[in-house]
PDB file of C-alpha atoms in Angstrom:
ATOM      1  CA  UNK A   1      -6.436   9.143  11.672  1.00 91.00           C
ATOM      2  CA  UNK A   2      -5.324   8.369  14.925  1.00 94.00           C
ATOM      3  CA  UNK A   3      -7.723   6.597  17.639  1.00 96.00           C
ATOM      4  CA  UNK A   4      -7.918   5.276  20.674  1.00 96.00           C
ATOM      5  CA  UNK A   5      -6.179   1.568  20.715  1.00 97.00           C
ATOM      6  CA  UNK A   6      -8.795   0.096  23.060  1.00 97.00           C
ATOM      7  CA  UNK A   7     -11.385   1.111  19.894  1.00 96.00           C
ATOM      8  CA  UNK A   8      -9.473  -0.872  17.315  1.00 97.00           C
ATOM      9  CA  UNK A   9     -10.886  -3.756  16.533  1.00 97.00           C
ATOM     10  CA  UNK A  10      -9.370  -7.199  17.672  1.00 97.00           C
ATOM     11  CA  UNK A  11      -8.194  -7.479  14.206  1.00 97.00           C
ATOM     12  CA  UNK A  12      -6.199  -4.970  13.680  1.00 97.00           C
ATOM     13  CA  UNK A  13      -2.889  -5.774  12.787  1.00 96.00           C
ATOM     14  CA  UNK A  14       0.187  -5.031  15.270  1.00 97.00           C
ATOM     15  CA  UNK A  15       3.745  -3.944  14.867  1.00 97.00           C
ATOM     16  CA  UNK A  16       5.769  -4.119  18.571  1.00 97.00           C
ATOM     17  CA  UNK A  17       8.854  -2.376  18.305  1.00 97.00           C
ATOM     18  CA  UNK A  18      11.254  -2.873  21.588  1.00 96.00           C
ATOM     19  CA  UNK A  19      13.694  -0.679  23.161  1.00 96.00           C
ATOM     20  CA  UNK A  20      16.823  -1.563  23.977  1.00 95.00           C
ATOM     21  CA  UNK A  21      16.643   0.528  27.487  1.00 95.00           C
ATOM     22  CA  UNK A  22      14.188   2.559  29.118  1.00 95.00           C
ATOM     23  CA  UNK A  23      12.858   5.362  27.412  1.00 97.00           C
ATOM     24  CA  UNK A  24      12.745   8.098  30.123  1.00 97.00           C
ATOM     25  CA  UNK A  25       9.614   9.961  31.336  1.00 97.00           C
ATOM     26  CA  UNK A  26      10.808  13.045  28.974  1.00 98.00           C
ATOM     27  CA  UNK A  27      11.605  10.409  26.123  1.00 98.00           C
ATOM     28  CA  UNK A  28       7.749   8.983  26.277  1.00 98.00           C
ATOM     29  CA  UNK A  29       5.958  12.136  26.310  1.00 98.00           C
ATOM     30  CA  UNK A  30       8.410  13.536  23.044  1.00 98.00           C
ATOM     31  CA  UNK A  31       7.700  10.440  21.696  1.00 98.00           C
ATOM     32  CA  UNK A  32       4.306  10.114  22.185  1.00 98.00           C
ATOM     33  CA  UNK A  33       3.711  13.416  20.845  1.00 98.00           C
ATOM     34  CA  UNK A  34       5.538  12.204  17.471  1.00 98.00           C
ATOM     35  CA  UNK A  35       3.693   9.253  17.528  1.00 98.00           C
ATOM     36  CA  UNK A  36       0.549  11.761  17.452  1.00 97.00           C
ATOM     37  CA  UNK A  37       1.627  13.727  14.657  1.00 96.00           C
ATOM     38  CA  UNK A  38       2.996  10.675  12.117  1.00 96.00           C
ATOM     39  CA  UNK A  39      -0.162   8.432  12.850  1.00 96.00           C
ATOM     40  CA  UNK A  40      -2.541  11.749  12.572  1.00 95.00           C
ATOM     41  CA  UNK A  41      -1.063  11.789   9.104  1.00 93.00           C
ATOM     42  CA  UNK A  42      -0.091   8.591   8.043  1.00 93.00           C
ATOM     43  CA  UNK A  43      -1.755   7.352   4.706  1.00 87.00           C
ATOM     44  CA  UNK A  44      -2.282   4.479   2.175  1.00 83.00           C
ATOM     45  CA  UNK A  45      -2.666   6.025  -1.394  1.00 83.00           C
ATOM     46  CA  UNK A  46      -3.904   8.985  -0.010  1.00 81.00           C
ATOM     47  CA  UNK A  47      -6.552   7.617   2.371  1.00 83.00           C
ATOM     48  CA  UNK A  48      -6.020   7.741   5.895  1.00 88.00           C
ATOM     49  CA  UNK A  49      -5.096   5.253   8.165  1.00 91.00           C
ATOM     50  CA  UNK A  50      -7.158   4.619  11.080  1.00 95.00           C
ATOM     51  CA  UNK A  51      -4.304   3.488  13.771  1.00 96.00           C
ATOM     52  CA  UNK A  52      -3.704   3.985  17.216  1.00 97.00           C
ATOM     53  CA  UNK A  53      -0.529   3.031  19.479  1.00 98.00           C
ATOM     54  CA  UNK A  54       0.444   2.055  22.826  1.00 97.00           C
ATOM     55  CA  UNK A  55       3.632   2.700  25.154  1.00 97.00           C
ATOM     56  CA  UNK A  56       4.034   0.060  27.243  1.00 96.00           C
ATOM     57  CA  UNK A  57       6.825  -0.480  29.774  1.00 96.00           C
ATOM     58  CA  UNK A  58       8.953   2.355  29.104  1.00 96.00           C
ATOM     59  CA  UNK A  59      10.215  -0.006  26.757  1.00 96.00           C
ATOM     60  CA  UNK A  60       7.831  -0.755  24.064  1.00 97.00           C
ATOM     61  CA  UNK A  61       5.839   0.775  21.099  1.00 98.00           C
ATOM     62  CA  UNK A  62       2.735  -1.053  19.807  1.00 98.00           C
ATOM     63  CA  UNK A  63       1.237   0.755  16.846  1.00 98.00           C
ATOM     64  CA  UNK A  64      -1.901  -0.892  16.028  1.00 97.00           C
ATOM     65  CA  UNK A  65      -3.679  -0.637  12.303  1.00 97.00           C
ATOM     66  CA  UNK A  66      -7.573  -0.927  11.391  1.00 96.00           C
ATOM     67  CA  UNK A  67      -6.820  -2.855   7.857  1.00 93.00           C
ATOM     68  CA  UNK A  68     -10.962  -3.284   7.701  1.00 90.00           C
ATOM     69  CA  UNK A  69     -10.792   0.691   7.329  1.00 86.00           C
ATOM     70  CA  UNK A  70      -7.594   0.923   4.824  1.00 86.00           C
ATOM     71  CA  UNK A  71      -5.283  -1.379   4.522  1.00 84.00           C
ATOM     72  CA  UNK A  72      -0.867  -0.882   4.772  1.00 86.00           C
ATOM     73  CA  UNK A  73       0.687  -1.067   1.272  1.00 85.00           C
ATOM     74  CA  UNK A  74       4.292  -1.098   0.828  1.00 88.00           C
ATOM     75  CA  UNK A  75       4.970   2.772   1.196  1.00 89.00           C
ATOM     76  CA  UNK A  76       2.658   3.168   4.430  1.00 91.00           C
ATOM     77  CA  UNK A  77       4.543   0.827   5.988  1.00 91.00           C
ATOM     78  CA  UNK A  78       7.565   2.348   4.364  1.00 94.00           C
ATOM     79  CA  UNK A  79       6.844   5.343   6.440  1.00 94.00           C
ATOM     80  CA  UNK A  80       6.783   3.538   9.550  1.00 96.00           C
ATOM     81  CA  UNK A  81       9.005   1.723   9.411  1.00 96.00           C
ATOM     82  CA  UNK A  82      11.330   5.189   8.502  1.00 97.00           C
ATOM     83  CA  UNK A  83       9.379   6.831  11.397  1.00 97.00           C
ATOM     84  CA  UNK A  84      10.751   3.983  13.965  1.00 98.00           C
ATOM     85  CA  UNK A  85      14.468   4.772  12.588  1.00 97.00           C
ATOM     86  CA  UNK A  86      14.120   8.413  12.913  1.00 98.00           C
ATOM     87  CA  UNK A  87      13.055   7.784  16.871  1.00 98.00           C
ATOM     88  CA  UNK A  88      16.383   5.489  16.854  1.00 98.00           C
ATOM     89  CA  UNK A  89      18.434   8.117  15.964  1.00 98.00           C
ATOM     90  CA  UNK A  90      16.800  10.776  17.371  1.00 98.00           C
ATOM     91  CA  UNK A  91      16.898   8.812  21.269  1.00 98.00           C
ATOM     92  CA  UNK A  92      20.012   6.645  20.644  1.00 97.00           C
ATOM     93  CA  UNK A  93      18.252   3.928  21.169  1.00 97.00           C
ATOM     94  CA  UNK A  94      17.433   0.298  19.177  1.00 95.00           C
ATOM     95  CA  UNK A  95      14.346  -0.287  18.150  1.00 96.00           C
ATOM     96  CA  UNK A  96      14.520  -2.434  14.808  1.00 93.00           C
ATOM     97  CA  UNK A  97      16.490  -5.860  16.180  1.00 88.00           C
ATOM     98  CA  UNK A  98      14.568  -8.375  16.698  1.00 84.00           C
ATOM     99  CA  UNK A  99      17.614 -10.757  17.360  1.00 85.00           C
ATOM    100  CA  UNK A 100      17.238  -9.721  21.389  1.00 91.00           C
ATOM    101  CA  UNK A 101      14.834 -11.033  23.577  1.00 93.00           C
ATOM    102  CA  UNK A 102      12.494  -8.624  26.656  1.00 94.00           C
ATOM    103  CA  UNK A 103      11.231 -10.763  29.449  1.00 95.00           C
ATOM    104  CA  UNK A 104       9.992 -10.178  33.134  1.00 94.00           C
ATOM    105  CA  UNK A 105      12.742 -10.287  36.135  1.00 88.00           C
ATOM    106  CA  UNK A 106       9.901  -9.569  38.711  1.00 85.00           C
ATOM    107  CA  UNK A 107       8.415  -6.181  37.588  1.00 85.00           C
ATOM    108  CA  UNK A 108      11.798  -5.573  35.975  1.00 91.00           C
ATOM    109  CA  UNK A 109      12.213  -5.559  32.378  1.00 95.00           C
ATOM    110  CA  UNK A 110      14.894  -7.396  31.462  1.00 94.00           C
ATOM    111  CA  UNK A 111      16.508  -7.125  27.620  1.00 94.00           C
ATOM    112  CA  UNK A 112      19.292  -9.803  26.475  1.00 93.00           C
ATOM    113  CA  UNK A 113      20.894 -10.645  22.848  1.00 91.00           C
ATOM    114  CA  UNK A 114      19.021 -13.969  22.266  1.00 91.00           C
ATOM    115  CA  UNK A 115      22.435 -15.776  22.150  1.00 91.00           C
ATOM    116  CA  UNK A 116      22.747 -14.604  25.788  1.00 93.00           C
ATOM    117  CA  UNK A 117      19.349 -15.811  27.101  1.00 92.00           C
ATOM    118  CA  UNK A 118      19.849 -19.264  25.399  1.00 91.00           C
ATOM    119  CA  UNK A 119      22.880 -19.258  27.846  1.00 93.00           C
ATOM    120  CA  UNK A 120      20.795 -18.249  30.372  1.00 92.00           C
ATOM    121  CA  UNK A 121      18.277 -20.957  29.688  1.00 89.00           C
ATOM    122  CA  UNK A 122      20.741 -23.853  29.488  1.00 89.00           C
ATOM    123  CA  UNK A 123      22.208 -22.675  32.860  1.00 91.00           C
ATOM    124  CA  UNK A 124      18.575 -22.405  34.358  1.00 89.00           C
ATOM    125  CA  UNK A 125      18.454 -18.716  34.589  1.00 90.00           C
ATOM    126  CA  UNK A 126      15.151 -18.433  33.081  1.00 91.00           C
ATOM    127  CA  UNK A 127      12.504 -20.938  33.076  1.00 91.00           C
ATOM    128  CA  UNK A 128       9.366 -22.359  31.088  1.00 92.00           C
ATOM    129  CA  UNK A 129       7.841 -20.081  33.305  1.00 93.00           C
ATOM    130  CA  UNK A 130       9.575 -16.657  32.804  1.00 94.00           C
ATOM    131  CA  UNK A 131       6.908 -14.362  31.451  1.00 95.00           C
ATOM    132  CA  UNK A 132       8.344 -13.267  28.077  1.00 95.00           C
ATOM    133  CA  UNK A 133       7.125 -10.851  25.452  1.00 95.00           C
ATOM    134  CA  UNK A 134       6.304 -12.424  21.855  1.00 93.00           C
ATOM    135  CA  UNK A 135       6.895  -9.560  19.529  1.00 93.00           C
ATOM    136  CA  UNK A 136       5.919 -11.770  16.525  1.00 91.00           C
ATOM    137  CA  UNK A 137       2.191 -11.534  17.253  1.00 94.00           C
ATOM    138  CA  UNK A 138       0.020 -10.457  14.172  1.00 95.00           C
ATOM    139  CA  UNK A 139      -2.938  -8.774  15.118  1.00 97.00           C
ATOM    140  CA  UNK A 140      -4.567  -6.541  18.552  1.00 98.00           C
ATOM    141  CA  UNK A 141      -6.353 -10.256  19.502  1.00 98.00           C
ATOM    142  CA  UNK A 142      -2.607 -12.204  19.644  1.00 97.00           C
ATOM    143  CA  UNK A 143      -1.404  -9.393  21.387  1.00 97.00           C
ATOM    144  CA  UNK A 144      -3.666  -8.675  23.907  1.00 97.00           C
ATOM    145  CA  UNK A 145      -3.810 -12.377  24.500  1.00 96.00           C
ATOM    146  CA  UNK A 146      -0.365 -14.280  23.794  1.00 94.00           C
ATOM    147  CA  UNK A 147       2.292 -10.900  23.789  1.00 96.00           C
ATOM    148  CA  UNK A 148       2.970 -11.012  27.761  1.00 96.00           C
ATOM    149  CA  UNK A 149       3.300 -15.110  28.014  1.00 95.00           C
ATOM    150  CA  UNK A 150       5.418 -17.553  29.941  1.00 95.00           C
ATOM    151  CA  UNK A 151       7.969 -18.641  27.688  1.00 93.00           C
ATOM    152  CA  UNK A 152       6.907 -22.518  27.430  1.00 93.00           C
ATOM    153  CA  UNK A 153       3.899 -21.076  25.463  1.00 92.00           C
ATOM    154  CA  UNK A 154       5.662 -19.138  23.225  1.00 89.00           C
ATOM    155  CA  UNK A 155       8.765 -19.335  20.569  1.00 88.00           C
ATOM    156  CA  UNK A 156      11.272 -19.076  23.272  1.00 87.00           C
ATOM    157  CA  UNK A 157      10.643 -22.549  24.607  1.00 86.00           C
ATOM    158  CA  UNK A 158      12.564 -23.889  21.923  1.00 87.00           C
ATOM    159  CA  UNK A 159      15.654 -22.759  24.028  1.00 84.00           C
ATOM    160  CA  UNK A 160      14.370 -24.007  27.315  1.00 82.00           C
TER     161      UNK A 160
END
């Protein structure tokens, strides 16, 4: 059952999926409309999934999931996860590797391999204070509060 994601509760778990380039105005609204459909569907067992999502960027889909409704099992997420790869095919685009790393060049979005910005750290191309995006969060609270970060407060600043 798909809701508004400012109605989920902070609890909710998260999944952030990052492109690899710009999805184009066209790209967002096709994709946002197939977003619509799988969520409006999606199930656990049978029951429905209250979930929601978020395009953010151009760049990024955040598909938030009321577990205090239904809970993911394996297959639900199964189905997502198939749904992303379908969108990566579909669009040419990656979604799925989480070996590259999104940060902020101004109100740029920038997207390197993460052997490329731990160049770019040791030769002072990005700083502690680069706002970078920590895809790992968990849940709607860790997002809304520690995805868009500088990177001395988040995993990155091992490199730095």
């Amino acid at each position: 059952m798909l809701v508004d994601f400012n109605t989920l509760p902070e609890t909710s778990r998260v999944w952030i999926y990052q492109a690899n380039r710009s999805l184009t105005g066209n790209e967002q609204e096709e994709i946002s409309a197939k977003l619509d459909t799988f969520i409006e569907n999606w199930t656990a067992h049978g029951s429905d999934l209250q979930a929601a999502y978020e395009l953010k960027y151009k760049r990024f889909i955040v598909i938030g999931l009321n577990q205090n409704l239904n809970a993911a099992t394996g297959c639900s997420i199964d189905a997502s996860v198939h749904f992303i790869m379908q969108l990566e095919k579909e669009y040419n685009i990656d979604l799925m590797d989480k070996m590259n790393v999104s940060y902020k060049q101004g109100e740029f979005i920038a997207y390197k391999p993460l052997t490329e910005f731990k160049k770019m750290a040791k030769d002072r191309a990005v700083s502690k204070k680069t706002i970078v995006f920590n895809n790992l969060v968990a849940n709607k609270a860790e997002y809304l509060e520690n995805w868009e970060v500088p990177a001395e407060e988040s995993w990155h600043n091992r490199f730095l």
